[in-house]
Short mmCIF file of C-alpha atoms in Angstrom, two decimals:
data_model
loop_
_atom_site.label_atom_id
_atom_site.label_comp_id
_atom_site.label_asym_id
_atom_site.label_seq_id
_atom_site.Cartn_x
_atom_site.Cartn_y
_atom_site.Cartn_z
CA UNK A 70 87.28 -37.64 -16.33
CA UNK A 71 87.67 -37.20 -12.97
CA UNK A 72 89.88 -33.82 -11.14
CA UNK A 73 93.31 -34.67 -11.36
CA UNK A 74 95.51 -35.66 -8.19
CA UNK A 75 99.13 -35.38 -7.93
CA UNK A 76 100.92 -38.51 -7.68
CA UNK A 77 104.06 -36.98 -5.68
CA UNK A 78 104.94 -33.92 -3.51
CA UNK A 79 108.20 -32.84 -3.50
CA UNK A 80 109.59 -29.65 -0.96
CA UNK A 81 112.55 -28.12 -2.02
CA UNK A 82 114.92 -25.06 -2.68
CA UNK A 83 116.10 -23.30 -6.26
CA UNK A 84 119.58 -23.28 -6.25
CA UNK A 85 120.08 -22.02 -9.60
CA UNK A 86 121.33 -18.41 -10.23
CA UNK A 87 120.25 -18.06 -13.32
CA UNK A 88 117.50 -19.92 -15.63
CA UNK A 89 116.63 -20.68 -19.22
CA UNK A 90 115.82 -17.29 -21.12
CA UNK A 91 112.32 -17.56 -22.05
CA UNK A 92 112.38 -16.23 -25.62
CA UNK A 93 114.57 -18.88 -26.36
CA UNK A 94 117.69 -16.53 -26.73
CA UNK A 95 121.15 -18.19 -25.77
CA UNK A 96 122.25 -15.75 -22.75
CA UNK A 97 120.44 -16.64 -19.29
CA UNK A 98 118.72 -14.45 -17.58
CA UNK A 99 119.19 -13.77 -13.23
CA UNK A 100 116.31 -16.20 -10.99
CA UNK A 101 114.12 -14.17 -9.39
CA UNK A 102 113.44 -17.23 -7.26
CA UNK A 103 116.86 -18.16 -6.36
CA UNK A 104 117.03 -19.82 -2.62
CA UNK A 105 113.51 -19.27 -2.48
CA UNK A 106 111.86 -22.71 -1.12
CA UNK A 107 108.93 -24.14 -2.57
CA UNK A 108 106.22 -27.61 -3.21
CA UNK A 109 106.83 -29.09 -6.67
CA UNK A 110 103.74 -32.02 -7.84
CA UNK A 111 103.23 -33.39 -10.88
CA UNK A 112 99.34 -34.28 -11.52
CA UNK A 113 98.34 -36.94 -13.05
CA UNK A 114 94.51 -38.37 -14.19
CA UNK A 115 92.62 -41.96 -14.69
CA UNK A 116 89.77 -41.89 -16.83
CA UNK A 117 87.52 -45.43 -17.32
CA UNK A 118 84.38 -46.92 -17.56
CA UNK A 119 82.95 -50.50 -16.53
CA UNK A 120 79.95 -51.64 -17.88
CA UNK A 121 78.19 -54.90 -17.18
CA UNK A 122 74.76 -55.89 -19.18
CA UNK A 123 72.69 -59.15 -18.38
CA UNK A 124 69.61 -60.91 -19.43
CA UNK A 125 68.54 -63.82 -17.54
CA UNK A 126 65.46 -66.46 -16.92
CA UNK A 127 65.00 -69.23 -15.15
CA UNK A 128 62.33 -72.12 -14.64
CA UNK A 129 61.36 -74.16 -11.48
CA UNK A 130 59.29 -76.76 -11.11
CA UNK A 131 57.91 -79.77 -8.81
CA UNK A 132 57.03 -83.66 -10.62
CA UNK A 133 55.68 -86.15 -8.26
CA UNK A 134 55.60 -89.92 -9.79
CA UNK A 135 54.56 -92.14 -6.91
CA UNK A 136 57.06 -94.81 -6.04
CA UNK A 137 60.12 -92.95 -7.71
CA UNK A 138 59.82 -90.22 -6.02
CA UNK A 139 59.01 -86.61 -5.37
CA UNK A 140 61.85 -84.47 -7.64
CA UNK A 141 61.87 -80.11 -7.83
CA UNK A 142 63.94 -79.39 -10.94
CA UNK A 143 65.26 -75.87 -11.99
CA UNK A 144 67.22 -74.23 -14.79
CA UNK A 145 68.29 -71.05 -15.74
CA UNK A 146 70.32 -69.10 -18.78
CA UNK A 147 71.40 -66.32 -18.87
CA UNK A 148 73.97 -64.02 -21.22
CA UNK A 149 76.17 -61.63 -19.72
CA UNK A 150 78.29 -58.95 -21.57
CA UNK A 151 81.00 -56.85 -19.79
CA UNK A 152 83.24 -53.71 -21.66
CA UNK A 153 85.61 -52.16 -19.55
CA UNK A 154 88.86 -49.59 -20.51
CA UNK A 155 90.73 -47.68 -18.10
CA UNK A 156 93.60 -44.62 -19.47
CA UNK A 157 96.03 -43.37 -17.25
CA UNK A 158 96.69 -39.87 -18.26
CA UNK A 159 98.99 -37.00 -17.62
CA UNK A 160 99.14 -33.38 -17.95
CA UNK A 161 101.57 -31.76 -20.89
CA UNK A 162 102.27 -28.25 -22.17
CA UNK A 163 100.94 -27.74 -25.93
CA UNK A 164 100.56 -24.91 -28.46
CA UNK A 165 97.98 -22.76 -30.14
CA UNK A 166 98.03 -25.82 -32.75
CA UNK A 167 98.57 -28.36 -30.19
CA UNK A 168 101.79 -29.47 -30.66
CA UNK A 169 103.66 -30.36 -27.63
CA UNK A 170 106.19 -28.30 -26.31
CA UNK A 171 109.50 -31.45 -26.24
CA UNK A 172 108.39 -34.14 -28.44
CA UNK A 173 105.26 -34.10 -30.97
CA UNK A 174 105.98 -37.86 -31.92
CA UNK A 175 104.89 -38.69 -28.50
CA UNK A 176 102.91 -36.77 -26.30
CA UNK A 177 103.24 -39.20 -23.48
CA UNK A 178 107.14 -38.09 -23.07
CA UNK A 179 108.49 -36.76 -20.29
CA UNK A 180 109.75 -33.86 -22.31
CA UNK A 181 106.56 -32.71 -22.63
CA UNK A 182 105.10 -33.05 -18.45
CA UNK A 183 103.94 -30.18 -16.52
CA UNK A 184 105.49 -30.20 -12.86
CA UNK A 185 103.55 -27.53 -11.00
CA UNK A 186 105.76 -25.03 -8.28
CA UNK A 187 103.85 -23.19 -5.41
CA UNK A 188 106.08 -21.42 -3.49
CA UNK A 189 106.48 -21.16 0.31
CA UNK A 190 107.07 -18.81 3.21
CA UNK A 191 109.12 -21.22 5.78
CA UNK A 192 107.22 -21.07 9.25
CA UNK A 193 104.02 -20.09 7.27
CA UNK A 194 102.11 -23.70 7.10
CA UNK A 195 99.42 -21.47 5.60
CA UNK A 196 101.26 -21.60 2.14
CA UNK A 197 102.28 -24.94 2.82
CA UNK A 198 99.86 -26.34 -0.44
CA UNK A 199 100.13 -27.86 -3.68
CA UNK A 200 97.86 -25.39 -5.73
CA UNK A 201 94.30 -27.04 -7.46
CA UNK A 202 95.36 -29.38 -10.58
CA UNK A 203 92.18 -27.60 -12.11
CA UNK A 204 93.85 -24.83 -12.92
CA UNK A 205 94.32 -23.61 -16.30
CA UNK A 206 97.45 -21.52 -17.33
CA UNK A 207 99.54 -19.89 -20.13
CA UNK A 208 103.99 -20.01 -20.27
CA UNK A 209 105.78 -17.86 -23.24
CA UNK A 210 108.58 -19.84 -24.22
CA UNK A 211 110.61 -19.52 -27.53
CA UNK A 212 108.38 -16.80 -29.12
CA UNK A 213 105.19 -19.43 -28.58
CA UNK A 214 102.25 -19.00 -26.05
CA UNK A 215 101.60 -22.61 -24.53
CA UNK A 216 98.44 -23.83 -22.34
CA UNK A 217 98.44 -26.83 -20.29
CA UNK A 218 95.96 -29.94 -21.13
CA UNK A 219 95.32 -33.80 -19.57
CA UNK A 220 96.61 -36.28 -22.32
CA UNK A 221 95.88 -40.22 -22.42
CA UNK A 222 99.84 -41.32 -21.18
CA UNK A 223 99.20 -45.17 -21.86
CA UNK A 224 96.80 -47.88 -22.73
CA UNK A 225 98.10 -49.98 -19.73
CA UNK A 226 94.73 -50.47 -18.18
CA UNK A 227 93.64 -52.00 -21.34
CA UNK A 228 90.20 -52.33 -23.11
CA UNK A 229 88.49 -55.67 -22.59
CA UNK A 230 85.47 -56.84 -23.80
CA UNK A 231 83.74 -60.45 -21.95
CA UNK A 232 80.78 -62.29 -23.01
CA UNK A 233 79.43 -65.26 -20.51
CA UNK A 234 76.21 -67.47 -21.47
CA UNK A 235 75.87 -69.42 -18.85
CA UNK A 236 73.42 -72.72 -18.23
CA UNK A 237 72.88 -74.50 -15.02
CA UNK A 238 70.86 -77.14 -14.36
CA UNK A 239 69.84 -78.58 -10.42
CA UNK A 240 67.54 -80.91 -9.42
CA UNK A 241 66.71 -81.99 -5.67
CA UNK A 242 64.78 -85.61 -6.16
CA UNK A 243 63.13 -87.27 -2.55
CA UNK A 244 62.87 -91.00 -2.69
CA UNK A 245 61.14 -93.64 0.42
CA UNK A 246 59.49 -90.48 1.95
CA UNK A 247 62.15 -88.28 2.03
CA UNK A 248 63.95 -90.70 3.79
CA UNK A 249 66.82 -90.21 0.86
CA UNK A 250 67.03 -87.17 -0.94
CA UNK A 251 69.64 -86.62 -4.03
CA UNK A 252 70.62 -83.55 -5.63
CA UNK A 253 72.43 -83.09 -8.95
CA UNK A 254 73.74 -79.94 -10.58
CA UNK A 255 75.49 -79.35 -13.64
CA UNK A 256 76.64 -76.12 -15.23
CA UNK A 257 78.62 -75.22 -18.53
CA UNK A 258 79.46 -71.88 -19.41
CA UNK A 259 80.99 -70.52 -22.78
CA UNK A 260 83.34 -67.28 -21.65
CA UNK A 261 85.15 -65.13 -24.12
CA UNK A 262 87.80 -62.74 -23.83
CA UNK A 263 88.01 -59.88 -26.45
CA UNK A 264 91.26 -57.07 -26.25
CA UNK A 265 91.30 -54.36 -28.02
CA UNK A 266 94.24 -52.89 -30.02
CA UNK A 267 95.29 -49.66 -29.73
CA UNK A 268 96.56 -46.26 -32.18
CA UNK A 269 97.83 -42.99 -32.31
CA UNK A 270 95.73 -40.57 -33.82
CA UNK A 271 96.26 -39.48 -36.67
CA UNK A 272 96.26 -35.52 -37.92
CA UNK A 273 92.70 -36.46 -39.70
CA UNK A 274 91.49 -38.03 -36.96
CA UNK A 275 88.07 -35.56 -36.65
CA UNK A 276 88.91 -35.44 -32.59
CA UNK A 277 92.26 -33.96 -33.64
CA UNK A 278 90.42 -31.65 -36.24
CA UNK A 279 88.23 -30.41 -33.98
CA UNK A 280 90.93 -29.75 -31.12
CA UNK A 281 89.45 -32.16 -28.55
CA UNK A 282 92.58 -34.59 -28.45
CA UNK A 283 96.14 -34.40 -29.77
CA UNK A 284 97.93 -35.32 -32.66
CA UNK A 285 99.78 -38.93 -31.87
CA UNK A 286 98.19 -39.47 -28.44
CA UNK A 287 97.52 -43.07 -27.19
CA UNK A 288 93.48 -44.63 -28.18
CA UNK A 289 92.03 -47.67 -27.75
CA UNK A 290 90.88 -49.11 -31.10
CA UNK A 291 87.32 -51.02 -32.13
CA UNK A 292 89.24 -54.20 -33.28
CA UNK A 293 89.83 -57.47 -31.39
CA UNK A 294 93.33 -58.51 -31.55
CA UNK A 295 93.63 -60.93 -29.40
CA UNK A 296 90.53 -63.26 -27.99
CA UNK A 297 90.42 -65.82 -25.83
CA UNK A 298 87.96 -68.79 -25.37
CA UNK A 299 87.01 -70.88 -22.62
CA UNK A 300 84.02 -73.21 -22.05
CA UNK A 301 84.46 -74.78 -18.88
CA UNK A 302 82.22 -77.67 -17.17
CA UNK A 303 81.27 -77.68 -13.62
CA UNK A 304 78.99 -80.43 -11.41
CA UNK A 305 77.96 -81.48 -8.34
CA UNK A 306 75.88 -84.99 -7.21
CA UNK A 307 75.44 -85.88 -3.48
CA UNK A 308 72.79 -87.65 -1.81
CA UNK A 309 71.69 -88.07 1.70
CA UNK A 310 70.08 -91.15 3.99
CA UNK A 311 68.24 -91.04 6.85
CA UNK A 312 68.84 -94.08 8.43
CA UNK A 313 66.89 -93.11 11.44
CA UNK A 314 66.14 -89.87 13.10
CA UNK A 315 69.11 -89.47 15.20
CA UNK A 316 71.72 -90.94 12.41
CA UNK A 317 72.55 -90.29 8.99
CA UNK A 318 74.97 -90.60 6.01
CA UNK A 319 75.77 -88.39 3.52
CA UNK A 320 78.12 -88.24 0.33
CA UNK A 321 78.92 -84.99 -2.23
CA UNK A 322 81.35 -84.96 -4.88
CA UNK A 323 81.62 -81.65 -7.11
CA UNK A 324 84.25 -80.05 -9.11
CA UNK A 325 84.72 -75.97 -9.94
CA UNK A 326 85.86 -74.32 -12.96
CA UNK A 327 86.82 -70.52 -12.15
CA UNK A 328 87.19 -68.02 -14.70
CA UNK A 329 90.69 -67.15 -15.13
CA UNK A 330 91.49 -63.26 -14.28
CA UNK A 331 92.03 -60.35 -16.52
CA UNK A 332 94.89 -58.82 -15.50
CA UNK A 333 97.43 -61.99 -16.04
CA UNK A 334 99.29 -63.42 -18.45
CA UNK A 335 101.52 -66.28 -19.29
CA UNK A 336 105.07 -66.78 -20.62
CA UNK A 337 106.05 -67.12 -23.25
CA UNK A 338 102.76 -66.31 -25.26
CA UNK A 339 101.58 -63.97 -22.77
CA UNK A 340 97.65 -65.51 -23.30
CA UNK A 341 95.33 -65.58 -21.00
CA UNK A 342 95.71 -68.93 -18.19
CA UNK A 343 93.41 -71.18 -18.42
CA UNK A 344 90.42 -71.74 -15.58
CA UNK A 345 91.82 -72.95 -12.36
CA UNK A 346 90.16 -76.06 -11.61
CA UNK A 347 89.64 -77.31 -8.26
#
């Protein structure tokens, strides 16, 4: 996880007389920070990881056969496996047992943020700062002694798993002494898109046990709900004469399947679009 940054910076006053009285009794209690002026932030994180593994090998060669021609074929494979997740997170109050302060059904909710107040001498620009995210702290509220932690907010950057195995084929092939020279390519590739589902974690969950994570956050689960298949064709043949040394013609015709992105989806289904072809 990386530090946390806040996402906005607000400067303001406190125009409220009186506040909320901590112990949770029903009579408020005088602000001791009435009119006083200060920066508000709430900070945020963005934990992920992108991995990418290949394994590749090619071949190359050169075939001479007299009268039809000199030709310098090559091929290659190769398998290619990508897993990447990404959570947005955000900071909440919890207690000794880790339930949040607002709402223990979901963590996520805004009942439950932390909003972070520095406050500010006006002329000073010395005191004119939002305070380190990094910083750990303890409230009383209602009896209870609560500590600030980062939470997983959504699984909005998703978890998605792709697996390429690609094979292209080229050859270059010289015929009348080089005089005309074709080359052919052709390359088919089998991609497939795996997303992940997601959970809440449960109170057995042994990362709740243990008091790494908390009860009903957001997780990304091992199973594949949704996968998507393509196995797109792509080629290429051209050829070139030299009619003489100052002239020549020349003709290529090739098509392109692209891999369609990650981040898109179509109505109604919401699947994956297929390669755009061009």
């Amino acid at each position: 996880m990386k530090a946390p940054v806040n996402n906005s910076v607000l400067l303001t006053g406190d125009p409220n007389a009186v506040i909320p009285n901590p112990n949770g009794g029903a009579t408020r209690i005088a602000n001791a920070s009435a009119r006083a002026r200060y920066l508000e932030s709430r900070w945020v994180v963005d934990r992920g990881q992108t991995g990418y593994d290949v394994a590749r090998g090619a071949l190359v060669g050169t075939l001479h056969f007299g009268p039809w021609g000199k030709h310098q074929p090559a091929g290659m494979t190769e398998h290619g496996k990508l897993r990447a997740f990404r959570y947005p997170g955000v900071e909440i109050l919890v207690d000794a047992n880790g339930i949040p302060i607002g709402n223990a059904a979901l963590p996520e909710n805004a009942a439950n943020d932390v909003f972070r107040r520095r406050h500010v001498i006006p002329g000073n620009l010395d005191t004119y700062f939002v305070g380190k995210g990094t910083d750990d702290f303890t409230v009383g509220r209602d009896g209870k002694t609560y500590h600030n932690t980062f939470i997983n907010s959504s699984v909005a950057g998703g978890f998605i798993g792709r697996t390429v195995d690609t094979r292209p084929a080229a050859t270059q092939s010289a015929f009348l002494d080089a005089r005309f020279v074709v080359t052919a390519g052709l390359r088919r590739d089998r991609i497939i898109f795996d997303q992940h589902g997601d959970t809440r974690l449960s109170a057995s969950d042994p990362d709740v046990q243990a008091g790494r994570a908390i009860q009903n956050t957001v997780k990304f689960t091992k199973e594949v709900v949704d996968q998507t298949r393509r196995h797109p064709v792509a080629g290429t043949l051209g050829g070139v004469l030299h009619v003489s040394k100052l002239f020549s013609v020349f003709y290529n015709h090739a098509n392109n399947n692209a891999q369609p992105p990650l981040n898109a989806r179509v109505l109604p289904d919401e699947k994956l679009p297929p390669p755009s072809t061009d």
